[in-house]
C-alpha positions as CSV (number, residue, x, y, z in Angstrom):
1,M,7.9,14.3,2.3
2,R,8.2,12.6,-1.5
3,W,6.7,7.1,-5.0
4,R,5.7,9.9,-2.5
5,F,2.7,7.9,-1.4
6,R,-0.4,9.8,-1.0
7,L,-4.1,9.2,-1.4
8,V,-5.9,12.5,-1.3
9,G,-9.5,13.6,-1.8
10,L,-10.9,15.1,-5.0
11,V,-10.9,18.9,-5.0
12,C,-14.4,20.0,-4.1
13,A,-16.2,23.4,-4.6
14,A,-15.4,26.1,-2.1
15,G,-17.0,25.5,1.2
16,T,-17.0,21.8,0.9
17,L,-15.0,19.9,3.5
18,V,-12.2,17.9,1.9
19,L,-10.9,14.9,3.9
20,L,-7.3,14.0,3.4
21,M,-7.0,10.4,2.4
22,M,-4.4,8.5,4.1
23,A,-1.4,6.6,2.7
24,F,1.0,4.7,4.8
25,V,4.2,6.7,4.8
26,P,3.2,8.6,1.7
27,K,5.0,11.1,-0.4
28,Q,5.6,14.5,0.9
29,T,3.2,16.7,-1.0
30,T,2.9,20.4,-1.4
31,H,-0.3,21.7,0.0
32,T,-2.7,23.7,-2.1
33,G,-5.5,23.8,0.5
34,A,-7.7,21.6,-1.6
35,P,-6.1,18.2,-2.3
36,I,-5.9,16.6,-5.8
37,H,-7.1,13.2,-6.8
38,R,-5.1,11.2,-9.2
39,W,-3.5,7.8,-9.6
40,N,-1.0,6.8,-6.9
41,P,0.9,3.6,-6.2
42,R,-0.9,1.2,-3.8
43,P,-0.8,2.7,-0.4
44,L,1.0,0.9,2.4
45,K,-2.1,0.8,4.5
46,E,-3.5,-1.9,2.2
47,L,-0.7,-4.0,3.3
48,I,-1.6,-4.1,7.0
49,M,-5.1,-2.5,7.3
50,P,-8.3,-4.6,7.0
51,D,-10.3,-1.9,5.2
52,N,-10.1,1.5,3.6
53,N,-11.0,3.6,6.5
54,P,-8.4,6.4,6.2
55,Y,-8.6,7.3,9.9
56,M,-8.6,3.9,11.3
57,D,-5.6,2.9,13.4
58,F,-3.2,0.5,11.8
59,V,-3.7,-3.1,12.8
60,E,-0.8,-3.5,15.3
61,D,1.1,-6.7,15.5
62,K,2.2,-6.5,19.2
63,T,4.7,-9.4,18.7
64,R,6.8,-7.0,16.5
65,H,8.1,-3.5,17.5
66,P,6.1,-0.7,15.9
67,I,9.3,0.7,14.3
68,A,10.0,-2.7,12.8
69,Q,6.6,-2.8,11.2
70,L,6.9,0.8,9.9
71,A,10.4,0.1,8.4
72,Q,9.4,-3.1,6.7
73,A,6.3,-1.7,5.1
74,S,8.1,1.5,4.1
75,R,11.0,-0.5,2.6
76,G,8.6,-2.7,0.6
77,Q,6.6,0.4,-0.8
78,F,9.9,2.2,-1.6
79,Y,11.3,-0.6,-3.7
80,K,8.0,-1.2,-5.4
81,V,7.7,2.4,-6.5
82,K,11.4,2.6,-7.5
83,A,10.9,-0.4,-9.7
84,A,7.9,1.1,-11.4
85,Q,9.6,4.1,-12.8
86,S,9.3,4.7,-16.5
87,K,12.0,3.1,-18.7
88,T,11.2,4.9,-22.0
89,L,10.0,8.3,-23.1
90,K,6.8,6.8,-24.3
91,E,6.1,5.2,-20.8
92,A,6.9,8.5,-19.2
93,V,4.4,10.4,-21.3
94,V,1.7,7.8,-20.6
95,E,2.5,8.0,-16.8
96,Y,2.5,11.8,-17.0
97,R,-0.9,11.9,-18.6
98,R,-2.3,9.4,-16.2
99,R,-1.1,11.3,-13.1
100,Y,-1.8,14.9,-14.2
101,Q,-4.5,14.7,-17.0
102,I,-2.6,17.0,-19.2
103,P,0.1,16.5,-21.8
104,P,3.7,16.9,-20.7
105,P,5.1,20.5,-21.4
106,P,7.0,21.4,-24.7
107,L,10.5,20.0,-24.9
108,F,9.7,17.2,-22.5
109,D,11.8,15.0,-24.7
110,K,14.8,17.3,-24.2
111,W,14.2,17.0,-20.4
112,W,14.0,13.2,-20.7
113,E,17.3,13.0,-22.5
114,F,18.9,15.2,-19.9
115,A,17.4,13.1,-17.0
116,K,18.4,9.7,-18.6
117,E,21.9,10.9,-19.5
118,N,22.4,11.9,-15.9
119,N,20.9,8.7,-14.5
120,V,18.1,10.3,-12.6
121,Q,16.6,7.6,-10.5
122,M,13.0,8.5,-9.7
123,I,12.1,9.9,-13.1
124,D,8.4,10.0,-12.7
125,E,8.3,11.6,-9.2
126,Y,7.7,15.3,-9.7
127,D,4.3,15.7,-8.3
128,S,5.4,18.7,-6.2
129,I,5.8,20.6,-9.4
130,H,2.4,19.8,-10.7
131,D,0.8,20.6,-7.3
132,G,2.6,23.9,-7.0
133,L,1.6,25.1,-10.5
134,M,-1.9,23.8,-10.7
135,P,-3.6,26.9,-9.1
136,F,-2.0,29.0,-11.9
137,W,-3.9,26.9,-14.5
138,G,-6.9,28.7,-13.1
139,M,-5.4,32.1,-13.8
140,E,-4.9,33.9,-17.2
141,P,-1.3,33.8,-18.3
142,A,-1.2,37.6,-18.8
143,T,-2.3,38.0,-15.1
144,I,0.4,35.7,-13.9
145,R,3.1,37.7,-15.8
146,E,1.8,41.0,-14.6
147,R,1.9,39.8,-11.0
148,V,5.5,38.8,-11.3
149,R,6.3,42.2,-12.8
150,E,4.5,43.9,-9.9
151,A,6.5,41.9,-7.3
152,L,9.8,42.4,-8.9
153,G,9.2,46.1,-9.8
154,Y,8.1,47.3,-6.4
155,S,10.0,50.5,-5.6
156,G,10.4,49.2,-1.9
157,D,11.9,45.8,-1.0
158,N,9.9,42.7,-1.6
159,A,12.9,40.5,-0.7
160,L,13.1,38.9,-4.1
161,I,15.7,37.9,-6.7
162,A,14.6,39.1,-10.2
163,I,15.8,36.9,-13.0
164,T,14.8,37.8,-16.6
165,I,15.5,35.4,-19.5
166,R,15.4,36.5,-23.1
167,E,16.4,34.6,-26.2
168,G,17.8,31.7,-23.9
169,K,20.1,34.0,-21.9
170,I,19.7,35.7,-18.4
171,V,19.7,39.4,-19.2
172,K,19.0,40.6,-15.7
173,N,19.8,39.0,-12.3
174,I,19.4,41.3,-9.4
175,G,18.3,41.4,-5.7
176,G,19.4,39.1,-2.8
177,P,22.8,37.8,-1.7
178,D,25.3,37.6,-4.5
179,W,26.0,33.9,-4.0
180,Q,22.3,32.9,-4.0
181,R,21.6,35.0,-7.1
182,D,24.6,33.5,-8.9
183,V,24.0,29.9,-7.8
184,T,20.3,30.1,-8.9
185,A,21.6,31.1,-12.4
186,D,24.2,28.3,-12.4
187,M,21.4,25.7,-11.6
188,M,19.7,26.7,-14.8
189,A,22.8,26.9,-17.1
190,P,22.6,23.4,-18.5
191,F,19.2,24.1,-20.1
192,L,18.9,27.9,-20.2
193,H,19.3,28.0,-24.0
194,L,16.0,26.0,-24.3
195,L,13.8,28.3,-22.2
196,P,11.5,30.9,-23.8
197,D,11.3,34.5,-22.5
198,I,10.1,34.5,-18.9
199,D,10.4,36.6,-15.7
200,L,11.2,34.8,-12.4
201,A,10.8,35.8,-8.8
202,F,12.8,33.9,-6.2
203,N,12.2,34.4,-2.5
204,I,15.4,35.4,-0.6
205,H,13.9,34.7,2.8
206,D,13.8,31.3,4.5
207,E,10.2,31.7,5.3
208,P,7.5,31.1,2.5
209,R,5.4,34.0,1.1
210,I,2.0,33.1,-0.4
211,V,-1.2,31.9,1.3
212,V,-4.4,32.1,-0.8
213,P,-7.7,31.9,1.2
214,H,-9.4,28.6,0.7
215,G,-12.4,29.9,-1.1
216,E,-10.4,31.7,-3.8
217,L,-7.9,28.8,-4.0
218,A,-10.8,26.4,-4.6
219,Q,-12.2,28.6,-7.4
220,L,-8.8,28.7,-9.1
221,L,-8.4,24.9,-8.9
222,E,-12.0,24.4,-10.2
223,I,-11.2,26.5,-13.2
224,A,-7.9,24.6,-13.7
225,Q,-9.4,21.1,-13.3
226,K,-12.7,21.5,-15.0
227,K,-11.9,23.9,-17.8
228,N,-8.3,24.7,-18.7
229,M,-6.5,21.4,-18.1
230,P,-9.2,19.3,-19.7
231,A,-9.0,21.6,-22.8
232,A,-5.2,21.0,-23.0
233,L,-5.7,17.2,-22.6
234,A,-8.3,17.2,-25.4
235,N,-5.7,18.5,-27.8
236,T,-4.6,15.4,-29.7
237,G,-1.6,17.1,-31.4
238,P,0.1,19.4,-29.0
239,W,2.8,21.7,-30.4
240,N,6.2,20.7,-29.1
241,K,7.5,24.3,-28.6
242,F,6.6,27.5,-26.9
243,S,5.0,30.5,-28.6
244,P,7.5,31.8,-31.1
245,K,6.7,35.4,-30.4
246,P,7.0,36.5,-26.8
247,P,4.1,38.6,-25.4
248,A,4.6,42.3,-25.8
249,D,4.2,42.9,-22.0
250,L,7.4,41.2,-21.3
251,G,9.7,43.9,-22.8
252,D,13.4,43.4,-23.2
253,G,14.0,42.3,-19.6
254,L,16.7,44.8,-18.9
255,K,14.6,47.3,-17.1
256,L,11.9,46.4,-14.6
257,K,8.8,48.4,-14.8
258,Q,8.4,50.3,-11.4
259,Y,5.4,50.0,-9.1
260,G,4.5,52.1,-6.1
261,T,2.5,49.5,-4.2
262,T,2.9,45.9,-3.3
263,R,0.7,42.9,-2.7
264,F,2.9,41.8,0.2
265,N,2.4,42.7,3.9
266,E,5.1,42.6,6.6
267,Y,4.4,40.2,9.5
268,A,8.0,39.8,10.9
269,H,7.9,39.2,14.7
270,Q,4.1,38.7,14.7
271,A,2.0,35.6,15.2
272,T,1.2,34.0,11.9
273,W,-1.0,31.1,12.7
274,V,-4.3,32.7,11.6
275,P,-3.0,33.9,8.1
276,S,-1.1,30.6,7.6
277,R,-4.3,28.5,8.0
278,M,-6.5,30.5,5.6
279,S,-6.0,28.1,2.8
280,C,-7.2,25.1,4.9
281,P,-10.8,23.9,4.3
282,A,-13.4,25.5,6.5
283,G,-14.2,22.2,8.3
284,S,-10.6,21.3,9.0
285,A,-9.1,21.0,12.4
286,A,-7.0,24.1,11.9
287,R,-10.0,26.2,11.1
288,N,-11.9,25.1,14.2
289,T,-13.0,28.2,16.2
290,S,-12.1,26.6,19.5
291,D,-8.7,27.4,21.0
292,D,-8.7,23.9,22.3
293,A,-9.3,22.1,19.0
294,E,-7.7,18.7,18.9
295,D,-5.2,17.5,16.3
296,N,-6.3,14.7,13.9
297,Y,-3.7,12.3,15.4
298,P,-5.1,9.2,13.8
299,A,-4.2,10.6,10.4
300,Y,-0.5,10.1,11.0
301,S,0.1,8.4,14.4
302,F,0.8,4.7,14.9
303,T,0.1,3.2,18.3
304,S,-0.5,5.3,21.5
305,L,3.2,6.5,21.5
306,G,2.5,8.2,18.2
307,F,5.2,6.9,15.8
308,L,4.7,8.6,12.5
309,H,3.2,6.4,9.8
310,N,2.2,9.3,7.5
311,V,4.7,12.0,7.2
312,T,2.7,14.0,4.7
313,A,-0.3,14.2,7.1
314,S,2.0,15.0,10.0
315,T,3.2,18.1,8.2
316,D,-0.2,19.2,7.1
317,I,-1.0,22.1,9.4
318,C,-4.7,21.8,8.5
319,L,-4.7,18.6,10.6
320,S,-2.8,19.9,13.6
321,P,-3.9,23.1,15.3
322,S,-1.5,22.4,18.1
323,L,1.3,23.6,15.8
324,R,0.1,27.1,16.6
325,H,1.9,26.6,20.1
326,S,4.6,24.3,19.1
327,H,6.5,25.8,16.1
328,G,8.4,29.1,16.1
329,F,7.2,29.9,12.5
330,F,3.7,30.4,13.9
331,D,4.8,32.1,17.1
332,R,6.9,34.9,15.6
333,P,8.9,34.3,12.4
334,N,12.1,36.2,12.2
335,A,11.3,37.6,8.7
336,F,8.1,37.4,6.9
337,K,6.5,39.2,4.0
338,L,3.2,37.6,3.0
339,S,0.6,37.9,0.2
340,H,-2.9,36.5,0.2
341,E,-3.0,36.7,-3.6
342,L,-1.7,34.1,-5.9
343,I,1.8,35.2,-7.1
344,P,4.4,32.8,-8.6
345,I,7.1,33.0,-6.0
346,F,9.8,30.4,-6.0
347,S,10.9,29.3,-2.5
348,Q,13.3,26.8,-1.2
349,S,10.8,25.3,1.4
350,K,7.3,26.0,2.6
351,V,4.6,25.0,5.0
352,S,1.8,22.8,3.7
353,S,-0.8,25.6,3.5
354,Y,1.3,27.9,1.3
355,Q,1.3,28.3,-2.4
356,D,4.9,29.1,-3.0
357,I,6.5,27.0,-5.8
358,L,9.3,24.8,-4.5
359,Y,12.7,24.7,-6.1
360,P,16.0,23.2,-5.0
361,S,17.8,25.3,-2.5
362,P,20.9,27.1,-3.9
363,W,22.4,26.5,-0.4
364,Y,22.6,22.7,-1.3
365,Y,23.7,23.3,-4.9
366,Y,26.4,25.8,-4.0
367,G,28.3,23.1,-2.1
368,K,27.8,24.1,1.5
369,T,26.9,20.5,2.1
370,V,29.0,18.7,-0.5
371,T,32.6,18.0,-0.9
372,D,33.5,19.8,-4.1
373,Q,34.1,23.1,-2.4
374,P,37.0,24.4,-0.3
375,R,36.9,23.1,3.2
376,D,35.3,25.2,5.8
377,T,34.8,23.2,9.0
378,H,32.2,25.7,10.3
379,K,29.8,25.1,7.5
380,P,27.5,22.0,7.6
381,Q,29.2,20.3,4.7
382,Y,30.3,16.7,4.7
383,E,34.0,15.9,4.7
384,E,34.3,12.2,4.3
385,D,37.9,12.0,5.5
386,L,36.6,13.2,8.9
387,D,33.9,10.6,9.2
388,M,34.5,7.2,10.7
389,A,33.1,3.7,10.5
390,W,29.8,2.9,12.2
391,E,31.6,0.6,14.8
392,K,33.8,3.5,15.9
393,K,30.9,6.0,16.5
394,Q,29.3,6.8,19.8
395,T,25.9,5.5,20.4
396,S,24.1,8.8,21.0
397,L,21.6,11.0,19.3
398,W,23.6,14.2,18.6
399,W,22.7,17.8,17.8
400,R,24.2,21.2,18.3
401,G,22.7,24.5,17.3
402,T,21.2,27.8,18.4
403,T,17.7,29.1,19.2
404,T,16.7,30.0,15.7
405,G,13.2,29.1,14.6
406,G,11.3,32.2,15.5
407,F,11.7,35.5,17.3
408,S,11.0,35.3,21.0
409,R,9.2,38.1,22.8
410,Y,7.1,37.9,26.0
411,G,8.3,34.4,26.7
412,G,7.4,33.2,23.2
413,W,10.3,30.8,23.1
414,R,8.3,28.3,25.1
415,N,6.1,28.0,22.0
416,Q,9.0,27.3,19.6
417,H,9.9,23.9,18.2
418,R,13.6,23.7,19.0
419,Q,13.2,24.8,22.6
420,Q,10.2,22.4,23.1
421,F,12.1,19.5,21.5
422,I,15.1,19.9,23.7
423,Q,13.0,20.3,26.8
424,K,11.2,17.1,26.0
425,I,14.0,14.8,24.9
426,T,16.4,15.8,27.7
427,S,13.7,15.8,30.4
428,T,14.2,13.6,33.4
429,S,10.5,13.4,34.0
430,P,8.8,10.0,33.7
431,G,8.6,8.6,30.2
432,K,7.2,5.7,28.3
433,I,9.0,2.8,26.6
434,L,8.0,-0.6,25.1
435,V,9.2,-3.8,26.7
436,K,8.7,-7.5,26.3
437,P,8.2,-9.9,29.2
438,S,11.6,-11.5,28.2
439,S,13.4,-8.2,28.3
440,G,14.6,-8.4,31.8
441,D,13.7,-7.2,35.3
442,D,11.9,-4.2,33.9
443,A,9.5,-6.3,31.9
444,I,5.9,-5.9,33.0
445,P,3.8,-9.0,33.7
446,T,1.0,-9.7,31.3
447,G,-0.9,-12.4,33.2
448,T,-0.8,-14.7,30.2
449,G,2.3,-16.8,31.1
450,S,5.9,-16.8,30.2
451,G,5.2,-17.6,26.6
452,N,3.8,-14.1,25.9
453,T,6.2,-12.1,23.7
454,S,4.1,-9.0,23.0
455,W,5.5,-5.6,23.3
456,Q,3.9,-3.8,26.2
457,M,3.9,-0.1,27.3
458,Q,5.8,0.7,30.5
459,Q,6.3,3.9,32.3
460,V,9.8,4.7,33.3
461,D,10.0,7.0,36.4
462,D,13.7,7.5,36.3
463,T,14.7,8.3,32.8
464,T,18.2,9.5,33.7
465,K,19.6,6.0,32.8
466,Y,18.9,6.9,29.2
467,S,20.7,10.3,29.3
468,R,23.8,8.7,27.9
469,L,21.9,8.1,24.7
470,I,21.1,11.7,24.0
471,D,23.6,14.4,23.4
472,I,21.6,17.4,22.4
473,H,22.3,21.0,23.4
474,F,22.0,24.6,22.4
475,T,25.4,26.1,21.8
476,G,24.1,29.7,22.0
477,V,21.1,31.9,22.3
478,G,20.9,33.7,18.9
479,L,19.9,37.3,18.1
480,Q,16.2,36.3,17.5
481,C,14.9,37.4,21.0
482,D,14.3,40.4,23.1
483,P,16.9,40.9,25.8
484,G,14.7,39.4,28.6
485,D,13.7,36.4,26.5
486,C,17.4,35.8,25.7
487,D,18.4,35.9,29.3
488,E,15.5,33.5,30.2
489,Q,16.7,30.9,27.7
490,R,20.3,31.1,28.9
491,S,19.1,30.4,32.4
492,Y,16.7,27.6,31.5
493,F,18.9,25.6,29.1
494,S,22.3,24.1,29.6
495,I,24.3,25.9,27.0
496,A,27.2,23.9,25.6
497,K,30.3,25.2,24.0
498,P,30.4,25.7,20.3
499,V,31.8,22.9,18.3
500,N,33.2,22.1,14.9
501,S,30.4,21.0,12.7
502,Q,32.4,18.0,11.6
503,D,32.2,16.6,15.2
504,A,28.8,15.2,14.3
505,W,30.4,12.3,12.5
506,K,31.6,10.8,15.8
507,Y,28.0,9.8,16.5
508,R,25.8,7.1,15.2
509,H,22.5,9.0,15.4
510,L,22.2,12.6,14.1
511,L,19.3,15.0,14.5
512,D,18.1,17.3,11.7
513,M,15.7,19.9,12.9
514,D,13.9,22.9,11.4
515,G,15.3,26.4,12.0
516,N,13.6,29.4,10.7
517,A,12.6,27.1,7.9
518,F,14.4,24.1,6.3
519,S,17.6,22.9,7.7
520,G,20.7,23.1,5.6
521,R,22.4,20.2,7.3
522,F,20.2,17.4,6.0
523,Y,22.2,16.4,2.9
524,A,25.5,16.3,4.8
525,M,24.0,14.1,7.4
526,L,22.4,11.7,4.8
527,R,25.8,11.4,3.1
528,S,27.6,10.4,6.3
529,H,27.9,7.0,7.9
530,S,25.4,7.9,10.5
531,A,21.6,7.4,10.7
532,V,19.4,10.6,10.6
533,F,16.5,11.5,12.8
534,K,14.4,14.3,11.5
535,L,12.0,16.8,13.0
536,A,10.5,18.9,10.3
537,L,7.4,20.8,9.3
538,F,8.8,22.5,6.2
539,R,8.6,20.7,2.8
540,E,11.2,20.7,0.1
541,W,11.7,19.5,-3.4
542,H,13.5,16.3,-2.4
543,D,10.5,15.0,-0.5
544,A,9.7,13.1,-3.6
545,V,12.8,10.9,-3.5
546,L,13.4,10.3,0.2
547,Q,11.4,7.7,2.2
548,A,10.7,8.0,6.0
549,W,11.8,4.9,7.9
550,V,14.1,3.8,5.0
551,H,16.4,6.9,4.7
552,Y,15.6,8.7,7.9
553,V,13.7,8.4,11.2
554,P,10.7,10.9,11.3
555,L,9.9,12.4,14.6
556,S,6.6,14.0,15.7
557,F,6.2,17.4,17.3
558,R,4.0,15.8,20.0
559,G,7.1,13.9,21.3
560,E,5.7,11.0,23.2
561,E,7.7,8.6,21.1
562,Y,11.1,10.2,21.6
563,L,12.4,8.1,24.5
564,E,11.4,4.9,22.9
565,V,12.7,5.7,19.4
566,V,16.1,6.5,20.9
567,R,16.1,3.5,23.3
568,Y,15.1,1.0,20.5
569,A,17.6,2.4,18.1
570,S,20.4,2.2,20.6
571,E,19.7,-0.8,22.8
572,E,17.6,-3.4,21.0
573,E,19.7,-5.6,18.7
574,E,16.9,-5.3,16.0
575,G,17.0,-1.5,16.4
576,T,20.7,-1.1,16.2
577,G,20.8,-3.3,13.1
578,M,18.1,-1.2,11.5
579,M,19.9,2.0,12.2
580,R,23.2,0.7,10.7
581,E,21.4,-0.4,7.6
582,M,19.5,3.0,7.4
583,A,22.9,4.8,7.6
584,R,24.2,2.6,4.8
585,E,21.3,2.9,2.6
586,S,20.6,6.7,3.0
587,R,24.2,7.4,2.3
588,E,24.1,5.3,-1.0
589,W,20.8,6.8,-2.0
590,A,21.8,10.4,-1.3
591,G,24.7,9.8,-3.6
592,K,22.2,8.9,-6.3
593,V,19.4,11.4,-5.9
594,L,20.7,14.5,-4.2
595,R,23.5,15.3,-6.7
596,N,23.7,18.7,-8.4
597,V,22.4,17.1,-11.6
598,D,19.4,15.9,-9.8
599,M,18.6,19.5,-8.8
600,E,19.3,20.6,-12.3
601,A,16.9,18.0,-13.6
602,Y,14.2,19.2,-11.2
603,M,14.9,22.8,-12.1
604,F,14.8,22.0,-15.8
605,R,11.4,20.3,-15.6
606,L,10.1,23.1,-13.3
607,M,11.0,25.8,-15.8
608,L,9.4,24.0,-18.7
609,E,6.2,23.6,-16.7
610,Y,6.2,27.2,-15.5
611,A,7.1,28.5,-19.0
612,R,4.0,26.6,-20.3
613,V,1.6,28.0,-17.6
614,V,2.5,31.6,-18.5
615,D,2.4,31.0,-22.3
616,E,-0.7,32.5,-24.1
617,R,-1.0,29.2,-26.1
618,R,-0.7,26.9,-23.1
619,G,-3.8,25.0,-24.1
620,I,-2.3,23.8,-27.5
621,I,1.4,23.4,-26.7
622,G,2.9,20.3,-25.1
623,F,4.6,17.1,-25.9
624,D,3.3,13.8,-27.2
625,A,5.4,10.7,-27.8
């Protein structure tokens, strides 16, 4: 997730191993398979690490709880980056050039006016747009436009929404669910009149669509970074408008050219780890030929319990081959149409190794998680009048849901993330917690006298005494399994009765967890008076503006820290105070950065950037204050 604090390596030629440079609780980045090096704010590791070794364990202060250390450092970094945002258009242009080494797109001044009028908070933090579009700078504009036409004009079903814009108006909007199609158009309405003629392809599936092999991706990025983008930067007087005459290949947009073949292949209900890792560098952990390859835990884990200090690295599949057997998306996605060629597909979320272009989900914009729509208590929207003060809430980590996340066949549910998480966090098997000698009878002796106040690891043989702090259950086994696998899961898990989604507000701690892709509950939870715990692999547009350990508690897929995170948040005075403050701060911040106008601002800038990259004159157009 996404300020988004990342230090990454310079893109190297194909075949060269690229090491992911660490940042302490960095921004959530999109993954292009070959990281990009540019200016970033000072990484948190410099605050508590003695040198610049990116894979070195953080210097742990055992007199303080690891979560307290993470939260303090994250908060300091968050406010530092927040304060550094550009105050004027000129500052924003300078910052843009420094980060991306190209001029801003045409009409950047119009975008700036829109953002400032609507009080957009993190006005410089749009790295995910740049990262997502950079590979297209290595491709000819005409080729990009043709691939969109192919994808939209396929005579079969590519599971895409086609939107064509001509003379500042949408002239065609077809495909997909009515609500998703209409809301996507609504999101562009405030700035539609400023856009040039373009064709857009929006993914209707939850799952992402594009993975380009690392060698080809590296070639595209090399062309972009060494040729096309430097040429654009060298232009001292960019033209602040798009090409006045649309290319002839666009047509009137009313009729899509028909194609009999497609670049997409169908992978639904099949294992997808091997195709998903293809954009990873050859020397990365995910490309290791051994079936027992180890994850690069030091890249994101803090202490032996594995608290997450780097959320970006923890969601980079190139670092974690164990995800092959711990996330349903890699076991058997429920729906999956994939291409290994670069096509500009706009998706609501994606895995790090994918080259889809992120945009704000219409699900959020539509109001399924906000209060300006008619009440429907079965949707995960937030109803403030049904919420309650922190003091009145029950001290439990709460979640209800079904077994979505992948399709289960031949026992595959055992490799899926929701099932594994629930099995781990509700297990009565021995677990590990942290204690101090002064914590009571359970404290372990340190042999250094009663004055020792260091936190020490302790194994808990009977974890049932913590069961009251966890209220997590499936409410049903969905349709995403063969009959035998469905029956196995009903027998294995304790299935609870379905509940009203508004029941969540009775609890202090709420869990947000990936389903088939991103979770649609996140915004509602952030807007509540509860603290949010998050288990997620999928990346979204908002990763730029939300900070782990400030606005939510990040959880690993490994799971060794689960018991201690819940115990600390529920029983330690320091932890309960931290969770209360997190609930307050995340609620306040969500009201400032997750509004519909924030999504419009993101979409506005995204459309300007995309329109430039498909413009034949992209090397000479742009904005300069």
